[in-house]
Short mmCIF file of C-alpha atoms in Angstrom, two decimals:
data_model
loop_
_atom_site.label_atom_id
_atom_site.label_comp_id
_atom_site.label_asym_id
_atom_site.label_seq_id
_atom_site.Cartn_x
_atom_site.Cartn_y
_atom_site.Cartn_z
CA UNK A 1 38.23 -6.33 -11.55
CA UNK A 2 36.24 -5.02 -8.73
CA UNK A 3 33.99 -3.37 -10.60
CA UNK A 4 33.42 -5.92 -12.94
CA UNK A 5 32.82 -8.82 -10.16
CA UNK A 6 30.32 -6.22 -8.43
CA UNK A 7 28.20 -5.58 -11.85
CA UNK A 8 28.07 -9.24 -12.34
CA UNK A 9 25.71 -9.26 -9.82
CA UNK A 10 23.96 -6.23 -9.83
CA UNK A 11 20.04 -6.09 -9.18
CA UNK A 12 18.81 -3.19 -11.12
CA UNK A 13 15.39 -3.08 -9.92
CA UNK A 14 16.46 -3.47 -6.01
CA UNK A 15 18.64 -0.79 -6.52
CA UNK A 16 16.11 1.45 -7.68
CA UNK A 17 13.65 0.38 -4.58
CA UNK A 18 16.57 1.09 -2.72
CA UNK A 19 17.40 4.13 -3.97
CA UNK A 20 14.13 5.67 -3.41
CA UNK A 21 13.78 4.37 0.15
CA UNK A 22 17.04 6.07 0.98
CA UNK A 23 16.19 9.12 -0.60
CA UNK A 24 12.86 9.36 1.49
CA UNK A 25 14.34 8.30 4.49
CA UNK A 26 16.20 11.88 4.72
CA UNK A 27 12.89 13.90 3.81
CA UNK A 28 10.21 15.07 6.12
CA UNK A 29 7.62 16.23 4.02
CA UNK A 30 7.72 13.83 1.02
CA UNK A 31 8.46 14.38 -2.67
CA UNK A 32 6.63 13.88 -5.84
CA UNK A 33 7.65 11.45 -8.36
CA UNK A 34 9.33 13.98 -10.55
CA UNK A 35 11.42 15.30 -7.78
CA UNK A 36 12.13 11.92 -6.68
CA UNK A 37 13.45 11.64 -10.32
CA UNK A 38 15.31 14.79 -10.39
CA UNK A 39 17.17 13.67 -7.17
CA UNK A 40 18.30 10.64 -8.69
CA UNK A 41 19.08 11.93 -11.83
CA UNK A 42 16.70 9.28 -13.79
CA UNK A 43 13.34 9.70 -15.94
CA UNK A 44 10.26 10.32 -13.95
CA UNK A 45 8.73 7.30 -15.89
CA UNK A 46 11.74 4.89 -14.46
CA UNK A 47 10.21 4.82 -11.14
CA UNK A 48 6.52 5.04 -11.55
CA UNK A 49 6.27 1.04 -11.08
CA UNK A 50 8.50 0.72 -8.36
CA UNK A 51 6.65 3.88 -6.60
CA UNK A 52 3.32 1.83 -7.03
CA UNK A 53 4.72 -1.51 -5.83
CA UNK A 54 6.51 0.64 -3.02
CA UNK A 55 3.09 1.79 -2.13
CA UNK A 56 1.29 -1.45 -2.33
CA UNK A 57 3.44 -3.46 -0.03
CA UNK A 58 3.26 -0.59 2.73
CA UNK A 59 6.72 0.90 2.58
CA UNK A 60 5.80 3.81 0.96
CA UNK A 61 2.69 6.24 1.19
CA UNK A 62 0.91 9.09 -0.91
CA UNK A 63 0.17 12.27 0.57
CA UNK A 64 -1.98 14.94 -0.60
CA UNK A 65 -2.41 12.85 -3.75
CA UNK A 66 0.92 13.35 -5.54
CA UNK A 67 4.05 13.25 -2.69
CA UNK A 68 5.43 10.06 -1.60
CA UNK A 69 6.47 9.70 2.06
CA UNK A 70 8.01 6.53 3.83
CA UNK A 71 6.12 4.56 6.22
CA UNK A 72 6.85 3.25 9.69
CA UNK A 73 7.02 -0.42 8.03
CA UNK A 74 10.82 -0.70 8.03
CA UNK A 75 10.99 0.57 11.51
CA UNK A 76 8.43 -2.17 12.76
CA UNK A 77 10.09 -4.95 10.84
CA UNK A 78 13.70 -3.77 12.87
CA UNK A 79 11.61 -3.49 15.98
CA UNK A 80 11.41 -7.35 15.51
CA UNK A 81 15.08 -7.79 15.17
CA UNK A 82 17.51 -8.34 17.65
CA UNK A 83 17.08 -4.89 19.67
CA UNK A 84 13.84 -5.93 20.46
CA UNK A 85 14.65 -9.49 21.78
CA UNK A 86 17.39 -7.74 23.76
CA UNK A 87 14.63 -4.98 25.32
CA UNK A 88 12.06 -7.86 26.17
CA UNK A 89 15.68 -9.57 27.83
CA UNK A 90 16.29 -6.34 29.67
CA UNK A 91 12.64 -5.79 30.59
CA UNK A 92 12.11 -9.53 31.99
CA UNK A 93 13.44 -9.17 35.73
CA UNK A 94 11.83 -5.68 35.83
CA UNK A 95 8.87 -6.62 35.02
CA UNK A 96 8.93 -9.87 37.11
CA UNK A 97 9.63 -7.34 40.05
CA UNK A 98 6.61 -5.01 38.75
CA UNK A 99 4.35 -8.17 39.04
CA UNK A 100 5.48 -8.78 42.66
CA UNK A 101 4.92 -4.97 44.00
CA UNK A 102 1.81 -4.89 42.41
CA UNK A 103 0.45 -8.30 42.62
CA UNK A 104 -0.85 -7.76 39.21
CA UNK A 105 0.20 -9.17 35.60
CA UNK A 106 1.85 -6.47 33.46
CA UNK A 107 3.02 -6.78 29.68
CA UNK A 108 5.62 -5.04 27.09
CA UNK A 109 4.01 -3.65 23.55
CA UNK A 110 5.83 -2.33 20.30
CA UNK A 111 4.53 -0.88 17.54
CA UNK A 112 4.44 -3.25 14.35
CA UNK A 113 2.98 -2.66 11.28
CA UNK A 114 -0.03 -0.96 12.15
CA UNK A 115 -0.59 -2.24 15.67
CA UNK A 116 0.64 -2.51 19.22
CA UNK A 117 2.17 -6.09 19.49
CA UNK A 118 2.81 -7.48 22.56
CA UNK A 119 6.49 -8.71 22.92
CA UNK A 120 7.00 -9.79 26.49
CA UNK A 121 4.58 -10.67 29.71
CA UNK A 122 4.68 -11.40 33.24
CA UNK A 123 1.75 -13.04 34.62
CA UNK A 124 0.42 -12.15 38.10
CA UNK A 125 2.19 -13.54 41.38
CA UNK A 126 -0.82 -14.78 42.94
CA UNK A 127 -3.79 -17.24 41.49
CA UNK A 128 -5.81 -14.46 39.71
CA UNK A 129 -4.61 -11.85 37.55
CA UNK A 130 -5.30 -10.74 33.88
CA UNK A 131 -2.58 -11.00 31.23
CA UNK A 132 -2.11 -11.35 27.39
CA UNK A 133 -0.35 -13.79 25.36
CA UNK A 134 2.79 -12.73 23.77
CA UNK A 135 2.51 -11.96 19.88
CA UNK A 136 -0.98 -10.47 20.61
CA UNK A 137 -1.95 -7.34 18.33
CA UNK A 138 -3.55 -4.91 20.34
CA UNK A 139 -5.61 -2.04 18.87
CA UNK A 140 -3.98 1.69 19.01
CA UNK A 141 -7.13 3.55 19.13
CA UNK A 142 -8.69 2.18 22.55
CA UNK A 143 -6.13 0.37 24.90
CA UNK A 144 -3.57 1.80 27.31
CA UNK A 145 -0.43 0.51 25.03
CA UNK A 146 -2.08 2.02 21.89
CA UNK A 147 -2.44 5.26 23.44
CA UNK A 148 1.00 5.92 24.87
CA UNK A 149 2.71 4.52 21.35
CA UNK A 150 1.15 7.27 19.76
CA UNK A 151 1.45 9.92 22.41
CA UNK A 152 5.18 9.81 22.72
CA UNK A 153 5.78 10.31 18.93
CA UNK A 154 5.70 13.13 16.70
CA UNK A 155 2.40 14.65 15.05
CA UNK A 156 3.80 13.32 11.57
CA UNK A 157 4.66 9.65 12.96
CA UNK A 158 1.58 9.45 14.79
CA UNK A 159 -0.59 10.06 11.27
CA UNK A 160 1.70 7.19 9.95
CA UNK A 161 1.03 4.64 12.54
CA UNK A 162 -2.77 5.65 12.19
CA UNK A 163 -2.54 4.99 7.99
CA UNK A 164 -0.79 1.45 8.90
CA UNK A 165 -3.42 0.77 11.53
CA UNK A 166 -6.72 1.28 9.11
CA UNK A 167 -7.18 0.68 5.31
CA UNK A 168 -8.89 3.56 4.66
CA UNK A 169 -9.37 6.90 7.12
CA UNK A 170 -12.96 6.87 6.71
CA UNK A 171 -13.37 3.66 8.49
CA UNK A 172 -12.65 5.52 11.95
CA UNK A 173 -13.24 8.80 13.45
CA UNK A 174 -10.53 10.39 15.40
CA UNK A 175 -11.41 13.73 16.49
CA UNK A 176 -9.97 16.56 18.58
CA UNK A 177 -11.02 14.73 21.64
CA UNK A 178 -8.69 12.11 20.84
CA UNK A 179 -5.69 14.02 19.92
CA UNK A 180 -6.36 16.12 23.07
CA UNK A 181 -5.95 12.75 25.30
CA UNK A 182 -3.07 12.01 23.51
CA UNK A 183 -1.58 15.21 24.21
CA UNK A 184 -2.57 14.92 28.03
CA UNK A 185 -1.00 11.71 28.32
CA UNK A 186 2.31 13.09 26.98
CA UNK A 187 2.39 15.89 29.69
CA UNK A 188 1.70 13.84 32.35
CA UNK A 189 3.56 10.67 31.58
CA UNK A 190 1.67 7.91 31.49
CA UNK A 191 -2.12 6.68 30.66
CA UNK A 192 -4.60 5.34 33.14
CA UNK A 193 -8.05 4.11 31.74
CA UNK A 194 -10.71 1.78 31.85
CA UNK A 195 -10.61 -0.92 29.46
CA UNK A 196 -12.90 -0.92 26.40
CA UNK A 197 -12.61 -4.50 26.21
CA UNK A 198 -13.43 -6.10 30.03
CA UNK A 199 -15.24 -4.58 32.47
CA UNK A 200 -13.47 -3.98 35.87
CA UNK A 201 -10.10 -3.56 34.10
CA UNK A 202 -8.02 -0.22 33.99
CA UNK A 203 -5.14 0.28 31.71
CA UNK A 204 -2.20 1.69 33.61
CA UNK A 205 0.45 2.34 30.69
CA UNK A 206 3.84 4.21 30.43
CA UNK A 207 6.16 4.70 27.69
CA UNK A 208 9.75 3.24 27.36
CA UNK A 209 11.88 5.72 26.02
CA UNK A 210 14.79 5.50 23.42
CA UNK A 211 18.23 7.77 23.12
CA UNK A 212 16.44 9.68 21.02
CA UNK A 213 13.29 10.53 23.45
CA UNK A 214 10.55 8.46 21.68
CA UNK A 215 8.65 6.00 22.80
CA UNK A 216 9.84 2.62 21.65
CA UNK A 217 7.53 0.39 23.92
CA UNK A 218 4.63 0.53 25.93
CA UNK A 219 4.80 -1.09 29.82
CA UNK A 220 1.30 -1.53 30.67
CA UNK A 221 -0.50 -3.27 33.99
CA UNK A 222 -3.78 -4.33 33.48
CA UNK A 223 -5.21 -3.76 36.96
CA UNK A 224 -7.89 -5.25 38.75
CA UNK A 225 -9.10 -4.36 42.23
CA UNK A 226 -8.02 -7.35 44.52
CA UNK A 227 -10.64 -7.06 47.42
CA UNK A 228 -9.39 -10.49 48.99
CA UNK A 229 -5.97 -8.59 49.57
CA UNK A 230 -6.47 -5.09 51.32
CA UNK A 231 -2.63 -4.74 51.77
CA UNK A 232 -1.96 -4.80 47.87
CA UNK A 233 -1.02 -1.58 46.17
CA UNK A 234 -4.10 0.41 45.27
CA UNK A 235 -4.61 1.72 41.52
CA UNK A 236 -2.94 5.16 42.20
CA UNK A 237 0.47 2.89 43.68
CA UNK A 238 0.49 0.60 41.10
CA UNK A 239 0.57 3.35 38.56
CA UNK A 240 3.53 5.17 39.91
CA UNK A 241 5.28 1.41 40.08
CA UNK A 242 4.56 1.43 36.16
CA UNK A 243 5.99 4.54 35.90
CA UNK A 244 9.27 3.51 37.65
CA UNK A 245 9.70 0.18 35.91
CA UNK A 246 9.35 1.97 32.65
CA UNK A 247 11.76 4.67 33.61
CA UNK A 248 14.43 1.90 34.39
CA UNK A 249 13.32 0.17 31.18
CA UNK A 250 14.26 3.52 29.43
CA UNK A 251 17.83 4.17 31.23
CA UNK A 252 18.57 0.29 30.16
CA UNK A 253 17.37 1.81 26.35
CA UNK A 254 19.94 4.18 26.33
CA UNK A 255 17.58 7.39 26.99
CA UNK A 256 18.34 10.38 28.89
CA UNK A 257 15.05 10.92 31.30
CA UNK A 258 14.40 12.33 34.64
CA UNK A 259 12.89 9.83 37.40
CA UNK A 260 8.80 10.05 37.06
CA UNK A 261 7.61 12.56 39.83
#
C-alpha cells in the first residue's frame, strides 16, 4: 500500500535530475555522460536532456568538454537559507563592537551564485564612514571580501567560483600573480588592499571559517584614515581587530581555529 501511494506521486524527470546531483556531489573529478548512466544503471541517452538543463541552469558544469561536475550553486542557495540568517544574527553584536573599537564601518559577505553578497553591515559610530548596503553584490577579483572568499577554498572550489562569476573565462585574465596573492592571503590570514573602487579606502578582510575549515564568509572593514581622530586605531591595529572579530565569529560557527597572532 505504501509503495502504491508513493508511486502515485512520482515525478520521473525530477527523480532523474536529483539522482544526477546526488551522484555528482560525491565525485571530485567529474563524470562523463556514459559514467553517469553506468552508475545509475540507465541508458546514456536518458540523461542528455537532463544534463543539458542542469548545465544551462548552473547546477552542473562541463569539464574538459566531456565530464560533468557539480557547481557551487546549490551551496549558494543554501547560504541564503536559515544558516546565513543565523550567521548574520551571531555577527551583529561582534560587528557592532568592531565598529566601536575601530571607529570604522564593517560588513559581512558570503559567496552566492558567482558573487560576494553582503548579508550584514554595521555603520561607523561617528558621522563619517564608508559602508556598503546589505544585498550588494561584490566582485571576487578586486575586493578584499572576494579575495578572502577565494583564498580559503580548495583550488577546485576556487575554479568553480570563478567560473560562476563570469560568463566566459575569456572575459578575464587571471595570471599567476592573482593566484599567488590568494595563497599569500591564506598564509597570513587576512587581506589588506587599496580599494579598486574608491580612493583613500583600504579593504581589511578576514575569513569566517566553518567546522570544516573552509571560508563561509568574509568580514571586511573599509578603512579610512581619520585625520580628525588622532586616538583612533591605525590601519595595523584595525586589521588585528578585524581578525579577532572574524575569529570569534568562526568559533560561534563551530570552527576549531587558533587565535590570530
